[in-house]
Coordinates of C-alpha atoms and ligand atoms in Angstrom, one line a residue:
M16 CA 21.4 13.5 -2.7
A17 CA 21.5 17.5 -3.0
S18 CA 18.9 18.7 -5.3
S19 CA 20.1 19.8 -8.8
W20 CA 17.7 22.8 -8.9
G21 CA 19.7 24.8 -6.7
S22 CA 19.8 27.8 -9.0
F23 CA 15.9 27.9 -9.2
L24 CA 15.4 27.4 -5.6
Q25 CA 17.1 30.5 -4.6
D26 CA 14.9 33.0 -6.8
E27 CA 11.6 33.5 -5.1
Q28 CA 9.9 35.4 -8.0
Q29 CA 11.0 32.8 -10.5
L30 CA 9.6 30.0 -8.1
E31 CA 6.3 31.6 -8.0
E32 CA 6.0 31.9 -11.8
L33 CA 7.3 28.3 -12.2
A34 CA 4.6 27.2 -9.6
R35 CA 1.9 28.9 -11.4
Q36 CA 2.8 27.3 -14.7
A37 CA 3.1 24.1 -13.1
V38 CA -0.2 24.2 -11.4
D39 CA -1.9 25.1 -14.6
R40 CA -0.2 22.1 -16.4
A41 CA -1.6 19.8 -13.5
L42 CA -5.1 21.1 -13.8
A43 CA -5.0 20.6 -17.7
E44 CA -3.6 17.3 -17.2
G45 CA -6.1 16.1 -14.7
V46 CA -3.9 15.7 -11.7
L47 CA -6.9 16.2 -9.4
L48 CA -8.4 15.5 -6.0
R49 CA -11.8 16.3 -5.0
T50 CA -11.6 19.0 -2.3
T51 CA -13.0 18.0 1.2
Q52 CA -16.2 20.1 0.5
E53 CA -19.5 18.3 1.1
P54 CA -21.4 16.7 -0.6
S55 CA -18.8 13.9 -1.7
S56 CA -20.0 14.0 -5.1
S57 CA -19.4 17.7 -5.3
N58 CA -18.1 19.0 -8.5
V59 CA -15.4 21.1 -6.7
V60 CA -11.9 19.8 -7.5
S61 CA -8.5 21.1 -7.1
Y62 CA -5.1 19.9 -8.0
A63 CA -3.4 17.0 -6.3
P64 CA -0.4 18.2 -4.2
F65 CA 2.9 17.8 -6.2
T66 CA 6.5 18.9 -6.1
L67 CA 7.6 21.7 -8.2
F68 CA 10.7 19.8 -9.3
P69 CA 11.3 16.2 -9.8
S70 CA 13.4 14.8 -7.1
L71 CA 16.8 13.4 -7.5
V72 CA 16.9 9.5 -7.3
P73 CA 19.9 7.3 -7.8
S74 CA 19.3 5.4 -10.8
A75 CA 20.8 2.2 -9.5
L76 CA 18.3 2.2 -6.8
L77 CA 15.6 2.9 -9.3
E78 CA 16.7 -0.1 -11.3
Q79 CA 17.2 -2.3 -8.2
A80 CA 13.5 -1.6 -7.2
Y81 CA 12.4 -2.5 -10.5
A82 CA 14.3 -5.7 -10.6
V83 CA 13.1 -6.8 -7.2
Q84 CA 9.5 -6.2 -7.8
M85 CA 8.7 -9.5 -9.5
D86 CA 10.4 -11.2 -6.6
F87 CA 8.1 -9.3 -4.2
N88 CA 5.2 -10.4 -6.2
L89 CA 6.4 -14.0 -6.0
L90 CA 6.9 -13.6 -2.2
V91 CA 3.5 -12.2 -1.7
D92 CA 1.8 -15.0 -3.6
A93 CA 3.8 -17.7 -2.0
V94 CA 2.7 -16.3 1.5
S95 CA -0.8 -16.2 0.5
Q96 CA -0.8 -19.7 -0.5
N97 CA 0.9 -20.8 2.5
A98 CA -2.0 -21.5 5.1
A99 CA 0.4 -22.7 7.8
F100 CA 2.8 -19.8 7.7
L101 CA -0.1 -17.1 7.8
E102 CA -1.9 -19.0 10.6
Q103 CA 1.4 -19.3 12.6
T104 CA 2.6 -15.8 11.7
L105 CA -0.6 -14.1 12.6
S106 CA -1.8 -16.2 15.7
S107 CA -0.6 -13.6 18.3
T108 CA -1.8 -10.7 16.2
I109 CA -5.1 -11.9 15.8
K110 CA -5.6 -12.7 19.5
R111 CA -5.2 -8.9 20.0
D112 CA -6.3 -7.1 16.9
T113 CA -9.7 -7.5 15.9
F114 CA -9.4 -6.1 12.5
T115 CA -7.0 -8.7 11.3
A116 CA -8.8 -11.2 13.3
R117 CA -11.9 -10.6 11.4
L118 CA -10.0 -10.7 8.0
F119 CA -8.7 -13.8 9.2
D120 CA -12.2 -15.3 10.0
I121 CA -13.2 -14.9 6.6
Y122 CA -10.0 -16.4 5.3
K123 CA -10.6 -19.7 7.5
Q124 CA -14.1 -19.6 6.4
V125 CA -13.3 -19.6 2.5
L126 CA -10.4 -22.1 3.0
K127 CA -13.1 -24.5 4.8
E128 CA -15.5 -24.2 2.1
G129 CA -12.9 -24.5 -0.5
I130 CA -11.8 -21.7 -2.5
A131 CA -14.2 -21.2 -5.8
Q132 CA -11.7 -19.5 -8.0
T133 CA -8.5 -20.7 -9.4
V134 CA -7.3 -17.5 -10.9
F135 CA -5.5 -15.0 -8.5
L136 CA -4.9 -11.5 -9.4
G137 CA -2.2 -9.3 -7.2
L138 CA -1.6 -5.6 -7.8
N139 CA 1.0 -4.8 -5.0
R140 CA 3.1 -1.5 -4.5
S141 CA 6.2 -2.0 -2.5
D142 CA 7.5 1.3 -1.0
Y143 CA 11.1 2.4 -0.2
M144 CA 13.3 5.2 1.1
F145 CA 17.0 5.5 0.2
Q146 CA 19.5 5.6 3.0
R147 CA 23.2 5.8 3.2
N148 CA 25.4 2.7 4.0
A149 CA 28.1 3.0 6.5
D150 CA 30.5 3.2 3.5
G151 CA 28.5 6.2 2.1
S152 CA 26.8 4.4 -0.9
P153 CA 23.2 4.8 -1.1
A154 CA 20.7 1.8 -0.3
L155 CA 17.4 1.0 -1.1
K156 CA 15.1 0.1 2.1
Q157 CA 11.6 -1.2 2.1
I158 CA 9.0 0.7 4.1
E159 CA 6.3 -1.8 3.5
I160 CA 4.3 -3.6 0.8
N161 CA 0.7 -2.7 -0.1
T162 CA -1.4 -5.8 -1.4
I163 CA -4.6 -4.1 -1.3
S164 CA -5.9 -0.8 -2.8
A165 CA -2.5 0.2 -3.6
S166 CA -3.3 3.7 -4.9
F167 CA -1.9 6.2 -7.4
G168 CA -1.0 3.7 -10.1
G169 CA -3.8 5.0 -12.4
L170 CA -2.7 1.8 -14.1
A171 CA -4.7 -0.9 -15.5
S172 CA -3.9 -4.6 -15.3
R173 CA -3.6 -6.0 -18.8
T174 CA -4.5 -9.5 -17.9
P175 CA -5.2 -11.9 -20.9
A176 CA -6.8 -14.1 -18.5
V177 CA -9.7 -11.5 -17.8
H178 CA -10.5 -10.0 -21.1
R179 CA -14.0 -8.9 -21.6
A180 CA -14.7 -9.1 -18.0
L181 CA -17.1 -7.1 -16.2
V182 CA -15.0 -5.5 -13.4
L183 CA -16.7 -4.5 -10.0
L184 CA -14.7 -1.9 -8.4
I185 CA -15.5 -1.5 -4.9
A186 CA -15.4 2.0 -3.9
Q187 CA -16.0 4.1 -0.9
E188 CA -18.8 6.5 -0.6
K189 CA -16.6 9.5 -0.2
E190 CA -13.6 9.2 -2.2
R191 CA -11.5 12.2 -3.1
N192 CA -9.0 10.1 -4.8
V193 CA -11.6 9.2 -7.4
F194 CA -9.6 10.6 -10.7
D195 CA -6.9 7.9 -9.8
Q196 CA -9.3 5.2 -10.1
R197 CA -10.9 6.8 -12.9
A198 CA -7.8 6.5 -14.8
I199 CA -8.1 2.8 -14.3
E200 CA -11.5 2.6 -15.5
N201 CA -10.5 4.4 -18.5
E202 CA -7.6 2.2 -19.3
L203 CA -9.9 -0.8 -18.8
L204 CA -12.5 0.8 -20.9
A205 CA -10.2 1.2 -23.8
R206 CA -9.6 -2.4 -23.8
N207 CA -13.3 -3.0 -24.0
I208 CA -13.6 -4.2 -20.3
R209 CA -16.5 -2.7 -18.6
V210 CA -16.2 -1.3 -15.1
I211 CA -19.0 -0.8 -12.5
R212 CA -18.3 1.0 -9.3
R213 CA -20.3 0.0 -6.2
R214 CA -20.2 0.2 -2.6
F215 CA -20.0 -2.7 0.1
E216 CA -23.5 -1.7 0.7
D217 CA -24.7 -2.2 -2.8
V218 CA -23.2 -5.7 -2.8
S219 CA -25.0 -6.6 0.6
E220 CA -28.4 -5.2 -0.8
K221 CA -28.1 -6.5 -4.6
G222 CA -25.4 -9.0 -4.7
S223 CA -25.9 -12.9 -4.7
L224 CA -24.2 -16.0 -5.6
D225 CA -25.7 -18.8 -7.5
Q226 CA -25.1 -22.5 -6.9
D227 CA -21.9 -22.5 -8.7
R228 CA -20.8 -19.5 -6.5
K229 CA -21.0 -17.1 -9.6
L230 CA -21.4 -13.6 -8.3
F231 CA -24.2 -11.6 -9.8
L232 CA -24.9 -7.7 -9.0
D233 CA -27.8 -6.1 -10.7
G234 CA -28.5 -9.1 -12.9
Q235 CA -24.9 -9.0 -14.4
E236 CA -22.3 -11.6 -13.7
I237 CA -19.1 -10.3 -12.1
A238 CA -15.5 -11.5 -13.4
V239 CA -13.3 -9.6 -11.2
V240 CA -13.7 -7.7 -7.8
Y241 CA -11.2 -4.8 -7.5
F242 CA -10.9 -3.5 -4.0
R243 CA -10.2 0.3 -3.2
D244 CA -12.1 -0.1 0.1
G245 CA -11.8 -2.4 2.9
Y246 CA -8.2 -1.9 4.0
M247 CA -9.2 -0.2 7.3
P248 CA -11.4 -0.9 10.2
S249 CA -13.5 2.2 9.7
Q250 CA -14.4 0.9 6.3
Y251 CA -16.5 -2.0 7.8
N252 CA -19.7 -2.2 9.6
Q253 CA -21.6 -5.6 10.2
Q254 CA -23.4 -5.3 6.8
N255 CA -19.9 -4.5 5.0
W256 CA -18.2 -7.5 6.6
E257 CA -21.1 -9.8 5.3
A258 CA -20.5 -8.2 1.9
R259 CA -16.8 -8.8 2.0
L260 CA -17.5 -12.5 3.0
L261 CA -19.9 -12.9 0.0
L262 CA -17.4 -11.3 -2.4
E263 CA -14.8 -13.7 -1.1
R264 CA -16.9 -16.9 -1.3
S265 CA -17.7 -16.1 -4.9
C266 CA -16.0 -17.4 -7.9
S267 CA -15.1 -14.1 -9.2
V268 CA -11.3 -13.2 -9.3
K269 CA -10.5 -10.7 -6.4
C270 CA -7.9 -8.2 -6.5
P271 CA -6.6 -9.0 -3.9
D272 CA -8.3 -12.2 -2.4
I273 CA -8.2 -12.2 1.4
A274 CA -5.1 -14.3 1.8
T275 CA -3.2 -11.8 -0.4
Q276 CA -4.6 -8.9 2.0
L277 CA -3.3 -10.8 5.0
A278 CA 0.2 -11.3 3.2
G279 CA 0.3 -7.4 3.1
T280 CA 0.2 -7.0 7.1
K281 CA 3.1 -5.5 8.8
K282 CA 3.2 -8.7 11.0
V283 CA 3.9 -10.7 8.0
Q284 CA 6.4 -8.3 6.6
Q285 CA 8.3 -8.5 10.1
E286 CA 8.3 -12.5 10.0
L287 CA 9.6 -12.4 6.5
S288 CA 12.7 -10.7 7.7
R289 CA 13.3 -13.5 10.3
V290 CA 16.5 -15.4 9.3
G291 CA 15.4 -18.5 7.0
V292 CA 11.8 -17.7 6.5
L293 CA 12.1 -16.4 3.0
E294 CA 14.3 -19.6 2.2
V295 CA 11.4 -21.8 3.2
L296 CA 8.7 -19.8 1.2
L297 CA 10.6 -19.5 -1.9
P298 CA 12.7 -22.8 -1.8
D299 CA 15.4 -23.2 -4.4
Q300 CA 15.6 -19.5 -5.5
P301 CA 18.6 -18.2 -3.5
E302 CA 19.0 -15.2 -6.0
V303 CA 15.4 -14.3 -5.4
V304 CA 15.8 -14.4 -1.7
A305 CA 19.1 -12.4 -1.8
R306 CA 17.5 -9.7 -3.7
L307 CA 14.6 -9.4 -1.4
R308 CA 16.8 -9.3 1.6
A309 CA 18.8 -6.6 0.5
T310 CA 15.9 -4.3 0.6
F311 CA 14.8 -5.2 4.2
A312 CA 15.2 -2.8 7.2
G313 CA 15.5 -4.0 10.8
L314 CA 12.1 -5.4 11.8
Y315 CA 11.4 -7.0 15.4
S316 CA 8.5 -8.8 16.8
L317 CA 6.9 -7.6 20.0
D318 CA 5.3 -10.9 20.8
L319 CA 5.4 -11.6 24.7
G320 CA 8.8 -13.2 25.5
E321 CA 12.6 -12.6 25.5
E322 CA 12.8 -11.3 21.9
G323 CA 9.9 -8.8 22.2
D324 CA 11.4 -7.8 25.6
Q325 CA 14.8 -6.9 24.2
A326 CA 13.3 -4.9 21.2
I327 CA 11.1 -3.0 23.6
A328 CA 14.3 -2.1 25.8
E329 CA 16.3 -1.0 22.7
A330 CA 13.3 1.3 21.4
L331 CA 13.0 2.7 24.9
A332 CA 16.6 3.5 25.0
A333 CA 16.9 5.1 21.7
P334 CA 13.5 6.0 20.5
N335 CA 14.6 8.3 17.6
R336 CA 15.9 4.9 15.8
F337 CA 12.5 3.0 15.8
V338 CA 9.0 3.1 14.6
L339 CA 6.1 1.5 16.2
K340 CA 3.4 0.1 13.7
P341 CA 0.0 -1.6 14.4
Q342 CA -1.6 -3.5 11.8
R343 CA -3.1 -0.7 9.9
E344 CA -3.0 0.7 6.3
G345 CA -3.8 4.3 5.0
G346 CA -1.2 6.4 6.8
G347 CA -1.1 8.2 10.2
N348 CA -1.2 5.1 12.3
N349 CA 2.4 4.7 13.2
L350 CA 4.0 6.0 16.5
Y351 CA 7.3 7.9 16.8
G352 CA 9.3 9.4 19.4
E353 CA 7.6 10.4 22.8
E354 CA 4.3 8.9 21.6
M355 CA 6.0 5.6 21.0
V356 CA 7.8 5.6 24.3
Q357 CA 4.4 6.1 26.1
T358 CA 2.8 3.4 24.2
L359 CA 5.7 1.0 24.7
E360 CA 5.6 1.8 28.4
R361 CA 1.8 1.1 28.6
L362 CA 1.9 -2.1 26.6
K363 CA 5.0 -3.5 28.0
D364 CA 3.4 -6.2 30.0
S365 CA 0.5 -6.9 28.0
E366 CA -0.4 -9.3 25.3
E367 CA -1.8 -6.3 23.3
R368 CA 1.7 -5.4 22.3
A369 CA 1.8 -8.4 19.9
S370 CA -0.7 -6.6 17.7
Y371 CA 2.3 -4.1 16.9
I372 CA 5.7 -4.5 15.3
L373 CA 8.8 -2.4 15.6
M374 CA 10.8 -1.1 12.9
E375 CA 14.1 0.5 12.5
K376 CA 13.7 4.0 11.2
I377 CA 15.1 4.8 7.8
E378 CA 17.0 8.1 7.7
P379 CA 16.8 9.4 4.0
E380 CA 19.2 12.5 3.3
P381 CA 16.9 15.6 3.1
F382 CA 16.9 18.0 -0.2
G383 CA 15.5 21.1 -0.9
N384 CA 12.0 21.1 -3.1
C385 CA 8.9 23.0 -3.1
L386 CA 5.6 21.2 -2.2
L387 CA 2.8 22.8 -4.1
R388 CA -0.7 22.6 -2.4
P389 CA -3.9 24.5 -3.2
G390 CA -3.8 27.7 -1.0
C391 CA -0.4 27.3 0.2
P392 CA 2.5 29.8 -0.4
V393 CA 5.5 28.6 -2.5
R394 CA 8.4 28.1 -0.5
V395 CA 11.6 25.8 -0.5
V396 CA 11.4 23.1 2.4
Q397 CA 13.8 20.3 3.4
C398 CA 12.2 17.0 2.0
I399 CA 12.5 13.4 1.9
S400 CA 11.0 10.9 -0.7
E401 CA 9.4 7.4 -0.7
L402 CA 9.6 5.3 -4.0
G403 CA 6.6 2.9 -4.6
I404 CA 6.9 0.2 -7.4
F405 CA 3.8 -1.4 -8.7
G406 CA 3.7 -5.0 -9.4
V407 CA 1.1 -7.3 -11.0
Y408 CA 0.7 -11.0 -11.2
V409 CA -1.7 -13.3 -12.2
R410 CA -1.9 -17.0 -11.0
Q411 CA -4.1 -19.7 -12.5
G412 CA -4.2 -22.6 -9.9
K413 CA -0.6 -23.4 -9.2
T414 CA 0.8 -21.7 -12.5
L415 CA 2.2 -18.3 -12.5
V416 CA 0.8 -17.0 -16.0
M417 CA 2.2 -13.3 -15.5
N418 CA 4.6 -11.5 -13.2
K419 CA 5.6 -7.8 -14.1
H420 CA 6.4 -4.4 -12.8
V421 CA 4.1 -1.8 -14.0
G422 CA 5.4 1.6 -13.1
H423 CA 6.3 3.6 -10.2
L424 CA 5.0 6.3 -7.7
L425 CA 7.5 8.9 -6.0
R426 CA 6.0 10.7 -3.1
T427 CA 7.8 13.5 -1.2
K428 CA 7.1 15.2 2.1
A429 CA 8.7 17.9 4.4
T430 CA 11.2 16.3 7.1
E431 CA 8.9 17.8 9.8
H432 CA 6.4 15.0 9.1
A433 CA 7.2 11.6 10.3
D434 CA 4.2 9.8 8.8
G435 CA 1.5 10.3 6.2
G436 CA 0.3 9.9 2.5
V437 CA -0.8 12.3 -0.3
V438 CA -4.6 12.1 0.4
A439 CA -3.7 12.6 4.1
G440 CA -2.4 15.8 3.1
V441 CA 1.3 15.3 4.0
A442 CA 3.2 14.0 1.1
V443 CA 2.7 15.3 -2.5
L444 CA 3.1 13.6 -6.0
D445 CA 6.7 13.7 -7.4
N446 CA 8.7 12.3 -10.1
P447 CA 12.1 10.7 -10.0
Y448 CA 15.1 12.4 -11.6
P449 CA 17.6 9.5 -11.9
V450 CA 21.0 10.5 -11.4
Ligands
ADP502 P1 0.6 2.7 6.1 O1 0.2 1.5 5.8 O2 -0.1 3.6 6.8 O3 1.0 3.5 4.8 P2 3.6 2.7 6.3 O4 4.5 1.6 7.0 O5 3.7 2.8 5.0 O6 2.1 2.6 6.9 O7 3.9 3.9 7.2 C1 3.5 5.4 6.8 C2 4.5 6.4 6.7 O8 5.3 6.5 7.9 C3 5.5 6.1 5.4 O9 4.9 6.6 4.4 C4 6.7 6.6 5.9 O10 6.7 8.0 5.5 C5 6.8 6.6 7.3 N1 7.7 5.6 7.7 C6 7.0 4.3 8.1 N2 8.0 3.3 8.3 C7 9.1 4.1 8.4 C8 10.4 3.6 8.8 N3 10.8 2.4 9.2 N4 11.4 4.7 8.7 C9 11.3 6.1 8.4 N5 9.7 6.2 8.1 C10 8.8 5.4 8.1
MG503 MG1 2.6 3.1 3.3

């Protein structure tokens, strides 16, 4: 997918002028990130990194990604409701991965107590890269699905079921990506839905449940809890774990609830790709199953046993064809190349290997674009893109009352980086130019 901006890409002076205009426009439009400067509430901002040109995306793949989003919403929701599947799928992972185990403990506890809320609000983002099939046709391949704190949507959930709700946004103390969240708050406000931003610490200090498990904070009842924190181990201390349990036990609508967060683990993604699993989770929906499966790349369990042994042998024989992934979110955790080989050699005979999965490396075709970042020179580099589609759904008890796709996110990075997101400083914001 060569760039159509070829003539621009050759003229350095023109690029610099275009970049100047584009940066001014980004600043004026509020495409912002806080800088890393302390304190975290500092009023020093700069523009969020972005590409100078929209990157070409085959329109057929863009349409396919949109078309399959409601199917992915259905699938995540089905997984989150299937206790036997979650328990079985994560059993090896939670033995070795303390973070997933801790989430799972909360899940077991709320299941045992009985779930207080019958409304479930999912806000997912499914990410893809584009790779050519053997016959040369472009194919959409899923990187992963994000079920908690899927960011950069700046999109509001327009859920009739939660109208005039007070929404509690669980925020991190230091959040450079605050403007993405403010866009959501503003959208909610425009619909007369109030939002309060609090940290886990505030919940543990001031939050309480009444006898009906209604959640109160600062004397106000909370209708919806929206998590933009709590997806990484470093975001929890003992106090935060207790706050998470309190929120989970409450009858507030959670976005996401703990089961849905677990449904977004890489271990679940890997088990879903196993033959016959989608068919069990989404019975009598063969078209849905076929659309979902078409986007799956190769995924392999590393559980102890023959299957895992074979996956490791293949990865060691051809390290450049695979990615090793732990149960983590937020970028920068995956292992590639030599680092992957060393880790696999170390874990080969240990149960710890079950806390990882192995994935086929997707190889998109590189193209030229300019990645604009504060303080960096404008130059053309070879890039690849990752397309994310946002999905939102509401389930009341057993009835799905809403299921939609709600926009996209294209992130582009230089080919020299294997991993990494926008806030991590690797990828930049982009727009698809359908071709
Ligand atoms: P995280 O939860 O940290 O975002 P991801 O699975 O999305 O984890 O991986 C992070 C990044 O690594 C992706 O944005 C993508 O650039 C790269 N990546 C992940 N899996 C693959 C893959 N199978 N092939 C190629 N690149 C990948
Ligand atoms: Mg990701």
